[in-house]
Amino acid sequence: LTAKGGKALLVVDADPDSNLPDVLGVSVDRTIGDTREFMFRERDNLPPDTNKESLLESKIYEILVEMPRFDLLVMGRPEGSGCYCYVNNLLRGIMDRITKNYDLVLIDTAAGLEHLSRRIIRDIDELLVVTDGSRRGLQTAERIRNLAVSLDLNIKNLHVVANKVTPENRDRIEEYARELKMDLVGVVPFDEVLAQFDLEGKPVTGLPEDSGALLGVREIVRKMGL
Ligand SMILES: Nc1ncnc2c1ncn2[C@@H]1O[C@H](COP(=O)(O)OP(=O)(O)OP(=O)(O)O)[C@@H](O)[C@H]1O
Ligand SMILES: [Mg+2]
């Protein structure tokens, strides 16, 4: 996505166990979670004529990291105890406005179903469920699909990506996906170079052009017409 350029891209790391900045080689010092916490703490101490929504919005723009080919926002820690409805409602409106500035918004969520069942992320055009190349992984993907359908989440398309696929298990995965009637939009091979990058803490933006994982992802981007 970043290689093609031309499109305004916002990347959101919505996993509380945030590691996308490291993976992308970006350093981030403050998160939306910190800002939410600030508003929650200070809400009664602010001068009465403060426009809280504008204040929060300006703080979110301060933590937005602008890179040459994409912008990055990190959600960070989940809310603490107490009633965050007020701040969260402000945040929803602000996020709706911010995302309108971009052609593409790519959100990486935590594994599992919670962000879907809590309806934190809404109006999704393309939901990509990334699983490893195991039977159980595909079964989880199927549960996510069924949940998305039953919650009526307004997701236009749902696809599955099988990651860390080996030549030995590729056919079986494709066959099982067909059996489950899942739209397997692509497979990403297990990539030794990527595994090495991870061990050395190198960002994936430096992967060589012939990296298997990169080629697999490129093919998915092409198929999805992004
Ligand atoms: N295709 C691949 N080839 C080799 N290693 C990979 C591949 N994909 C991911 N990895 C490695 O596997 C680990 C987990 O990958 P990743 O962070 O993408 O998983 P995740 O599903 O997002 O995990 P989580 O659910 O915890 O967020 C990382 O160390 C990553 O470098
Ligand atoms: Mg992850």
PDB file of C-alpha atoms and ligand atoms in Angstrom:
ATOM      1  CA  LEU A   1       0.000   0.000   0.000  1.00  0.00           C
ATOM      2  CA  THR A   2       2.764   2.420   0.889  1.00  0.00           C
ATOM      3  CA  ALA A   3       4.908   1.487  -2.112  1.00  0.00           C
ATOM      4  CA  LYS A   4       2.377   2.631  -4.677  1.00  0.00           C
ATOM      5  CA  GLY A   5       1.978   6.066  -3.180  1.00  0.00           C
ATOM      6  CA  GLY A   6      -0.566   8.485  -4.536  1.00  0.00           C
ATOM      7  CA  LYS A   7      -3.254   7.595  -2.020  1.00  0.00           C
ATOM      8  CA  ALA A   8      -3.547   9.291   1.354  1.00  0.00           C
ATOM      9  CA  LEU A   9      -3.176   6.445   3.843  1.00  0.00           C
ATOM     10  CA  LEU A  10      -3.901   6.466   7.569  1.00  0.00           C
ATOM     11  CA  VAL A  11      -2.694   3.489   9.585  1.00  0.00           C
ATOM     12  CA  VAL A  12      -4.290   2.943  12.990  1.00  0.00           C
ATOM     13  CA  ASP A  13      -2.783   0.588  15.532  1.00  0.00           C
ATOM     14  CA  ALA A  14      -5.821  -0.443  17.549  1.00  0.00           C
ATOM     15  CA  ASP A  15      -4.133  -3.287  19.404  1.00  0.00           C
ATOM     16  CA  PRO A  16      -3.569  -2.340  23.082  1.00  0.00           C
ATOM     17  CA  ASP A  17      -0.483  -4.526  22.894  1.00  0.00           C
ATOM     18  CA  SER A  18       0.826  -2.075  20.328  1.00  0.00           C
ATOM     19  CA  ASN A  19       3.705  -3.138  18.110  1.00  0.00           C
ATOM     20  CA  LEU A  20       2.857  -1.721  14.706  1.00  0.00           C
ATOM     21  CA  PRO A  21       5.101   1.373  15.137  1.00  0.00           C
ATOM     22  CA  ASP A  22       8.107  -0.906  15.711  1.00  0.00           C
ATOM     23  CA  VAL A  23       7.163  -3.108  12.785  1.00  0.00           C
ATOM     24  CA  LEU A  24       6.916   0.004  10.583  1.00  0.00           C
ATOM     25  CA  GLY A  25      10.038   1.614  12.051  1.00  0.00           C
ATOM     26  CA  VAL A  26       8.207   4.633  13.489  1.00  0.00           C
ATOM     27  CA  SER A  27       8.706   5.986  16.979  1.00  0.00           C
ATOM     28  CA  VAL A  28       5.570   7.102  18.792  1.00  0.00           C
ATOM     29  CA  ASP A  29       5.576   8.690  22.234  1.00  0.00           C
ATOM     30  CA  ARG A  30       1.891   9.392  22.899  1.00  0.00           C
ATOM     31  CA  THR A  31      -1.278   7.515  22.130  1.00  0.00           C
ATOM     32  CA  ILE A  32      -4.984   8.204  21.881  1.00  0.00           C
ATOM     33  CA  GLY A  33      -5.307   6.285  25.155  1.00  0.00           C
ATOM     34  CA  ASP A  34      -3.056   8.855  26.885  1.00  0.00           C
ATOM     35  CA  THR A  35      -5.124  11.704  25.481  1.00  0.00           C
ATOM     36  CA  ARG A  36      -8.379  10.066  26.550  1.00  0.00           C
ATOM     37  CA  GLU A  37      -6.929   9.616  30.028  1.00  0.00           C
ATOM     38  CA  PHE A  38      -5.919  13.295  30.134  1.00  0.00           C
ATOM     39  CA  MET A  39      -9.445  14.425  29.186  1.00  0.00           C
ATOM     40  CA  PHE A  40     -10.990  12.022  31.669  1.00  0.00           C
ATOM     41  CA  ARG A  41      -8.791  13.310  34.498  1.00  0.00           C
ATOM     42  CA  GLU A  42      -9.008  16.989  33.663  1.00  0.00           C
ATOM     43  CA  ARG A  43     -12.650  17.228  32.584  1.00  0.00           C
ATOM     44  CA  ASP A  44     -13.711  19.051  35.760  1.00  0.00           C
ATOM     45  CA  ASN A  45     -10.580  21.198  36.068  1.00  0.00           C
ATOM     46  CA  LEU A  46     -10.774  22.829  32.654  1.00  0.00           C
ATOM     47  CA  PRO A  47     -12.081  26.398  32.473  1.00  0.00           C
ATOM     48  CA  PRO A  48     -15.857  26.251  31.989  1.00  0.00           C
ATOM     49  CA  ASP A  49     -15.752  27.863  28.555  1.00  0.00           C
ATOM     50  CA  THR A  50     -13.298  25.264  27.192  1.00  0.00           C
ATOM     51  CA  ASN A  51     -14.538  23.559  24.068  1.00  0.00           C
ATOM     52  CA  LYS A  52     -13.624  20.024  25.096  1.00  0.00           C
ATOM     53  CA  GLU A  53     -14.198  18.568  21.685  1.00  0.00           C
ATOM     54  CA  SER A  54     -11.822  21.055  19.989  1.00  0.00           C
ATOM     55  CA  LEU A  55      -9.248  20.538  22.724  1.00  0.00           C
ATOM     56  CA  LEU A  56      -9.358  16.760  22.334  1.00  0.00           C
ATOM     57  CA  GLU A  57      -9.273  17.049  18.564  1.00  0.00           C
ATOM     58  CA  SER A  58      -6.181  19.278  18.649  1.00  0.00           C
ATOM     59  CA  LYS A  59      -4.473  16.811  20.980  1.00  0.00           C
ATOM     60  CA  ILE A  60      -5.218  13.939  18.614  1.00  0.00           C
ATOM     61  CA  TYR A  61      -3.675  15.908  15.724  1.00  0.00           C
ATOM     62  CA  GLU A  62      -0.593  16.473  17.895  1.00  0.00           C
ATOM     63  CA  ILE A  63      -0.021  12.735  18.302  1.00  0.00           C
ATOM     64  CA  LEU A  64      -0.670  11.894  14.654  1.00  0.00           C
ATOM     65  CA  VAL A  65       2.688  10.851  13.194  1.00  0.00           C
ATOM     66  CA  GLU A  66       3.205  12.003   9.625  1.00  0.00           C
ATOM     67  CA  MET A  67       5.511   9.822   7.559  1.00  0.00           C
ATOM     68  CA  PRO A  68       6.294  10.399   3.874  1.00  0.00           C
ATOM     69  CA  ARG A  69       3.957   7.645   2.688  1.00  0.00           C
ATOM     70  CA  PHE A  70       1.420   7.283   5.464  1.00  0.00           C
ATOM     71  CA  ASP A  71       0.196   8.768   8.739  1.00  0.00           C
ATOM     72  CA  LEU A  72       0.011   6.716  11.916  1.00  0.00           C
ATOM     73  CA  LEU A  73      -2.231   6.869  14.965  1.00  0.00           C
ATOM     74  CA  VAL A  74      -1.787   4.549  17.931  1.00  0.00           C
ATOM     75  CA  MET A  75      -4.792   3.822  20.116  1.00  0.00           C
ATOM     76  CA  GLY A  76      -2.677   2.583  23.010  1.00  0.00           C
ATOM     77  CA  ARG A  77      -3.989   1.492  26.356  1.00  0.00           C
ATOM     78  CA  PRO A  78      -7.631   0.643  26.880  1.00  0.00           C
ATOM     79  CA  GLU A  79      -9.731   2.851  29.142  1.00  0.00           C
ATOM     80  CA  GLY A  80      -9.437   2.475  32.905  1.00  0.00           C
ATOM     81  CA  SER A  81     -12.376   2.010  35.231  1.00  0.00           C
ATOM     82  CA  GLY A  82     -14.991   4.738  35.407  1.00  0.00           C
ATOM     83  CA  CYS A  83     -17.434   6.086  32.886  1.00  0.00           C
ATOM     84  CA  TYR A  84     -15.679   7.000  29.695  1.00  0.00           C
ATOM     85  CA  CYS A  85     -18.859   7.348  27.633  1.00  0.00           C
ATOM     86  CA  TYR A  86     -18.554  11.111  27.354  1.00  0.00           C
ATOM     87  CA  VAL A  87     -14.927  11.095  26.201  1.00  0.00           C
ATOM     88  CA  ASN A  88     -15.506   8.078  23.960  1.00  0.00           C
ATOM     89  CA  ASN A  89     -18.413   9.783  22.242  1.00  0.00           C
ATOM     90  CA  LEU A  90     -16.249  12.825  21.563  1.00  0.00           C
ATOM     91  CA  LEU A  91     -13.547  10.501  20.245  1.00  0.00           C
ATOM     92  CA  ARG A  92     -15.910   8.732  17.860  1.00  0.00           C
ATOM     93  CA  GLY A  93     -16.948  12.020  16.270  1.00  0.00           C
ATOM     94  CA  ILE A  94     -13.347  13.204  16.023  1.00  0.00           C
ATOM     95  CA  MET A  95     -12.181   9.918  14.496  1.00  0.00           C
ATOM     96  CA  ASP A  96     -15.026  10.070  11.967  1.00  0.00           C
ATOM     97  CA  ARG A  97     -13.798  13.522  10.907  1.00  0.00           C
ATOM     98  CA  ILE A  98     -10.093  12.615  10.834  1.00  0.00           C
ATOM     99  CA  THR A  99     -10.620   9.498   8.740  1.00  0.00           C
ATOM    100  CA  LYS A 100     -12.475  11.544   6.118  1.00  0.00           C
ATOM    101  CA  ASN A 101      -9.148  13.207   5.230  1.00  0.00           C
ATOM    102  CA  TYR A 102      -7.798   9.926   3.839  1.00  0.00           C
ATOM    103  CA  ASP A 103      -8.427   7.711   0.826  1.00  0.00           C
ATOM    104  CA  LEU A 104      -7.615   4.592   2.830  1.00  0.00           C
ATOM    105  CA  VAL A 105      -7.739   3.848   6.551  1.00  0.00           C
ATOM    106  CA  LEU A 106      -6.031   0.645   7.586  1.00  0.00           C
ATOM    107  CA  ILE A 107      -6.775  -0.552  11.107  1.00  0.00           C
ATOM    108  CA  ASP A 108      -4.833  -3.291  12.843  1.00  0.00           C
ATOM    109  CA  THR A 109      -6.833  -4.716  15.725  1.00  0.00           C
ATOM    110  CA  ALA A 110      -6.036  -7.125  18.511  1.00  0.00           C
ATOM    111  CA  ALA A 111      -6.622 -10.790  17.796  1.00  0.00           C
ATOM    112  CA  GLY A 112     -10.077 -12.101  18.586  1.00  0.00           C
ATOM    113  CA  LEU A 113     -13.612 -10.846  18.494  1.00  0.00           C
ATOM    114  CA  GLU A 114     -13.919  -8.210  21.184  1.00  0.00           C
ATOM    115  CA  HIS A 115     -13.468  -5.083  19.069  1.00  0.00           C
ATOM    116  CA  LEU A 116     -16.233  -6.411  16.820  1.00  0.00           C
ATOM    117  CA  SER A 117     -18.682  -7.309  19.561  1.00  0.00           C
ATOM    118  CA  ARG A 118     -18.108  -3.950  21.306  1.00  0.00           C
ATOM    119  CA  ARG A 119     -18.790  -2.164  18.016  1.00  0.00           C
ATOM    120  CA  ILE A 120     -15.715  -0.003  18.378  1.00  0.00           C
ATOM    121  CA  ILE A 121     -14.976  -0.230  14.705  1.00  0.00           C
ATOM    122  CA  ARG A 122     -17.884   0.485  12.427  1.00  0.00           C
ATOM    123  CA  ASP A 123     -18.697   0.804   8.746  1.00  0.00           C
ATOM    124  CA  ILE A 124     -15.908  -1.380   7.447  1.00  0.00           C
ATOM    125  CA  ASP A 125     -15.473  -1.762   3.703  1.00  0.00           C
ATOM    126  CA  GLU A 126     -13.057  -4.670   3.823  1.00  0.00           C
ATOM    127  CA  LEU A 127     -12.532  -6.863   6.866  1.00  0.00           C
ATOM    128  CA  LEU A 128      -9.415  -8.971   6.486  1.00  0.00           C
ATOM    129  CA  VAL A 129      -9.240 -11.840   8.929  1.00  0.00           C
ATOM    130  CA  VAL A 130      -5.630 -12.960   9.095  1.00  0.00           C
ATOM    131  CA  THR A 131      -5.070 -16.448  10.360  1.00  0.00           C
ATOM    132  CA  ASP A 132      -2.185 -18.850  10.343  1.00  0.00           C
ATOM    133  CA  GLY A 133      -2.325 -21.786   8.028  1.00  0.00           C
ATOM    134  CA  SER A 134      -3.984 -24.130  10.487  1.00  0.00           C
ATOM    135  CA  ARG A 135      -7.375 -25.794  10.525  1.00  0.00           C
ATOM    136  CA  ARG A 136      -8.161 -24.200  13.869  1.00  0.00           C
ATOM    137  CA  GLY A 137      -7.144 -20.785  12.545  1.00  0.00           C
ATOM    138  CA  LEU A 138      -9.640 -21.112   9.715  1.00  0.00           C
ATOM    139  CA  GLN A 139     -12.325 -22.211  12.167  1.00  0.00           C
ATOM    140  CA  THR A 140     -11.709 -19.049  14.189  1.00  0.00           C
ATOM    141  CA  ALA A 141     -11.973 -17.026  10.986  1.00  0.00           C
ATOM    142  CA  GLU A 142     -15.321 -18.689  10.341  1.00  0.00           C
ATOM    143  CA  ARG A 143     -16.545 -17.762  13.836  1.00  0.00           C
ATOM    144  CA  ILE A 144     -15.493 -14.155  13.243  1.00  0.00           C
ATOM    145  CA  ARG A 145     -17.453 -14.128  10.009  1.00  0.00           C
ATOM    146  CA  ASN A 146     -20.545 -15.561  11.675  1.00  0.00           C
ATOM    147  CA  LEU A 147     -20.304 -13.044  14.501  1.00  0.00           C
ATOM    148  CA  ALA A 148     -19.910 -10.160  12.055  1.00  0.00           C
ATOM    149  CA  VAL A 149     -23.012 -11.318  10.209  1.00  0.00           C
ATOM    150  CA  SER A 150     -25.089 -11.846  13.362  1.00  0.00           C
ATOM    151  CA  LEU A 151     -24.141  -8.433  14.808  1.00  0.00           C
ATOM    152  CA  ASP A 152     -25.098  -6.748  11.569  1.00  0.00           C
ATOM    153  CA  LEU A 153     -21.901  -4.704  11.594  1.00  0.00           C
ATOM    154  CA  ASN A 154     -22.278  -3.247   8.145  1.00  0.00           C
ATOM    155  CA  ILE A 155     -19.148  -4.837   6.735  1.00  0.00           C
ATOM    156  CA  LYS A 156     -19.157  -4.739   2.955  1.00  0.00           C
ATOM    157  CA  ASN A 157     -16.678  -7.547   2.306  1.00  0.00           C
ATOM    158  CA  LEU A 158     -15.025 -10.104   4.521  1.00  0.00           C
ATOM    159  CA  HIS A 159     -11.938 -11.946   3.364  1.00  0.00           C
ATOM    160  CA  VAL A 160      -9.548 -14.385   4.933  1.00  0.00           C
ATOM    161  CA  VAL A 161      -5.779 -14.319   4.580  1.00  0.00           C
ATOM    162  CA  ALA A 162      -3.755 -17.360   5.545  1.00  0.00           C
ATOM    163  CA  ASN A 163      -0.328 -16.339   6.810  1.00  0.00           C
ATOM    164  CA  LYS A 164       2.851 -18.370   7.353  1.00  0.00           C
ATOM    165  CA  VAL A 165       1.741 -20.897   4.780  1.00  0.00           C
ATOM    166  CA  THR A 166       4.222 -23.556   3.664  1.00  0.00           C
ATOM    167  CA  PRO A 167       4.291 -25.368   0.330  1.00  0.00           C
ATOM    168  CA  GLU A 168       3.229 -28.514   2.243  1.00  0.00           C
ATOM    169  CA  ASN A 169       0.005 -27.115   3.723  1.00  0.00           C
ATOM    170  CA  ARG A 170      -1.074 -24.677   1.011  1.00  0.00           C
ATOM    171  CA  ASP A 171      -3.422 -27.016  -0.898  1.00  0.00           C
ATOM    172  CA  ARG A 172      -5.084 -28.283   2.271  1.00  0.00           C
ATOM    173  CA  ILE A 173      -5.759 -24.727   3.456  1.00  0.00           C
ATOM    174  CA  GLU A 174      -7.293 -23.710   0.154  1.00  0.00           C
ATOM    175  CA  GLU A 175      -9.462 -26.804   0.173  1.00  0.00           C
ATOM    176  CA  TYR A 176     -10.631 -26.281   3.738  1.00  0.00           C
ATOM    177  CA  ALA A 177     -11.423 -22.608   3.059  1.00  0.00           C
ATOM    178  CA  ARG A 178     -13.610 -23.720   0.140  1.00  0.00           C
ATOM    179  CA  GLU A 179     -15.363 -26.231   2.408  1.00  0.00           C
ATOM    180  CA  LEU A 180     -16.133 -23.448   4.910  1.00  0.00           C
ATOM    181  CA  LYS A 181     -17.168 -21.149   2.055  1.00  0.00           C
ATOM    182  CA  MET A 182     -14.661 -18.542   3.181  1.00  0.00           C
ATOM    183  CA  ASP A 183     -13.271 -16.108   0.659  1.00  0.00           C
ATOM    184  CA  LEU A 184      -9.551 -16.827   0.896  1.00  0.00           C
ATOM    185  CA  VAL A 185      -8.235 -13.706  -0.793  1.00  0.00           C
ATOM    186  CA  GLY A 186      -4.626 -14.788  -0.569  1.00  0.00           C
ATOM    187  CA  VAL A 187      -1.928 -16.733   1.177  1.00  0.00           C
ATOM    188  CA  VAL A 188       1.277 -15.284   2.585  1.00  0.00           C
ATOM    189  CA  PRO A 189       4.139 -17.765   2.691  1.00  0.00           C
ATOM    190  CA  PHE A 190       6.274 -18.325   5.756  1.00  0.00           C
ATOM    191  CA  ASP A 191       9.225 -16.054   5.047  1.00  0.00           C
ATOM    192  CA  GLU A 192      12.648 -16.734   6.597  1.00  0.00           C
ATOM    193  CA  VAL A 193      13.820 -13.206   5.800  1.00  0.00           C
ATOM    194  CA  LEU A 194      10.828 -11.690   7.630  1.00  0.00           C
ATOM    195  CA  ALA A 195      11.450 -13.985  10.615  1.00  0.00           C
ATOM    196  CA  GLN A 196      15.084 -12.809  10.665  1.00  0.00           C
ATOM    197  CA  PHE A 197      14.017  -9.146  10.449  1.00  0.00           C
ATOM    198  CA  ASP A 198      11.755  -9.719  13.418  1.00  0.00           C
ATOM    199  CA  LEU A 199      14.577 -11.236  15.487  1.00  0.00           C
ATOM    200  CA  GLU A 200      16.849  -8.335  14.668  1.00  0.00           C
ATOM    201  CA  GLY A 201      14.124  -5.750  15.314  1.00  0.00           C
ATOM    202  CA  LYS A 202      14.271  -4.405  11.764  1.00  0.00           C
ATOM    203  CA  PRO A 203      11.148  -2.763  10.307  1.00  0.00           C
ATOM    204  CA  VAL A 204       9.331  -4.555   7.489  1.00  0.00           C
ATOM    205  CA  THR A 205       9.587  -1.453   5.320  1.00  0.00           C
ATOM    206  CA  GLY A 206      13.159  -2.600   4.560  1.00  0.00           C
ATOM    207  CA  LEU A 207      12.190  -6.073   3.292  1.00  0.00           C
ATOM    208  CA  PRO A 208      13.845  -6.914  -0.026  1.00  0.00           C
ATOM    209  CA  GLU A 209      11.672  -6.785  -3.135  1.00  0.00           C
ATOM    210  CA  ASP A 210      11.813 -10.564  -3.595  1.00  0.00           C
ATOM    211  CA  SER A 211      10.638 -11.344  -0.049  1.00  0.00           C
ATOM    212  CA  GLY A 212       7.957 -14.033  -0.218  1.00  0.00           C
ATOM    213  CA  ALA A 213       5.758 -12.337   2.376  1.00  0.00           C
ATOM    214  CA  LEU A 214       5.924  -9.022   0.513  1.00  0.00           C
ATOM    215  CA  LEU A 215       4.997 -10.679  -2.790  1.00  0.00           C
ATOM    216  CA  GLY A 216       2.087 -12.493  -1.111  1.00  0.00           C
ATOM    217  CA  VAL A 217       0.768  -9.248   0.369  1.00  0.00           C
ATOM    218  CA  ARG A 218       1.220  -7.372  -2.929  1.00  0.00           C
ATOM    219  CA  GLU A 219      -0.915  -9.977  -4.677  1.00  0.00           C
ATOM    220  CA  ILE A 220      -3.664  -9.508  -2.057  1.00  0.00           C
ATOM    221  CA  VAL A 221      -3.573  -5.714  -2.477  1.00  0.00           C
ATOM    222  CA  ARG A 222      -3.831  -6.192  -6.240  1.00  0.00           C
ATOM    223  CA  LYS A 223      -6.766  -8.611  -5.983  1.00  0.00           C
ATOM    224  CA  MET A 224      -8.610  -6.286  -3.637  1.00  0.00           C
ATOM    225  CA  GLY A 225      -8.054  -3.382  -6.017  1.00  0.00           C
ATOM    226  CA  LEU A 226      -6.693  -1.117  -3.273  1.00  0.00           C
TER     227      LEU A 226
HETATM  228  N1  LIG B   1       4.791 -14.684   6.751  1.00  0.00           N
HETATM  229  C1  LIG B   1       5.589 -14.715   7.811  1.00  0.00           C
HETATM  230  N2  LIG B   1       6.780 -15.346   7.773  1.00  0.00           N
HETATM  231  C2  LIG B   1       7.590 -15.392   8.848  1.00  0.00           C
HETATM  232  N3  LIG B   1       7.305 -14.822  10.043  1.00  0.00           N
HETATM  233  C3  LIG B   1       6.144 -14.169  10.158  1.00  0.00           C
HETATM  234  C4  LIG B   1       5.228 -14.075   9.066  1.00  0.00           C
HETATM  235  N4  LIG B   1       4.151 -13.354   9.474  1.00  0.00           N
HETATM  236  C5  LIG B   1       4.386 -13.012  10.748  1.00  0.00           C
HETATM  237  N5  LIG B   1       5.570 -13.489  11.182  1.00  0.00           N
HETATM  238  C6  LIG B   1       6.147 -13.342  12.533  1.00  0.00           C
HETATM  239  O1  LIG B   1       5.245 -13.890  13.468  1.00  0.00           O
HETATM  240  C7  LIG B   1       5.119 -13.055  14.635  1.00  0.00           C
HETATM  241  C8  LIG B   1       3.702 -12.612  14.852  1.00  0.00           C
HETATM  242  O2  LIG B   1       3.292 -11.905  13.703  1.00  0.00           O
HETATM  243  P1  LIG B   1       2.226 -10.771  13.770  1.00  0.00           P
HETATM  244  O3  LIG B   1       2.627  -9.743  14.770  1.00  0.00           O
HETATM  245  O4  LIG B   1       1.969 -10.346  12.377  1.00  0.00           O
HETATM  246  O5  LIG B   1       0.992 -11.607  14.301  1.00  0.00           O
HETATM  247  P2  LIG B   1      -0.406 -11.134  14.830  1.00  0.00           P
HETATM  248  O6  LIG B   1      -1.355 -12.139  14.325  1.00  0.00           O
HETATM  249  O7  LIG B   1      -0.664  -9.698  14.491  1.00  0.00           O
HETATM  250  O8  LIG B   1      -0.255 -11.298  16.383  1.00  0.00           O
HETATM  251  P3  LIG B   1      -1.179 -10.623  17.489  1.00  0.00           P
HETATM  252  O9  LIG B   1      -2.467 -11.296  17.326  1.00  0.00           O
HETATM  253  O10 LIG B   1      -0.474 -10.935  18.764  1.00  0.00           O
HETATM  254  O11 LIG B   1      -1.238  -9.161  17.158  1.00  0.00           O
HETATM  255  C9  LIG B   1       6.079 -11.912  14.412  1.00  0.00           C
HETATM  256  O12 LIG B   1       7.248 -12.229  15.097  1.00  0.00           O
HETATM  257  C10 LIG B   1       6.292 -11.877  12.907  1.00  0.00           C
HETATM  258  O13 LIG B   1       7.552 -11.379  12.559  1.00  0.00           O
HETATM  259 MG    MG B   2      -1.202  -8.086  15.510  1.00  0.00          MG
END
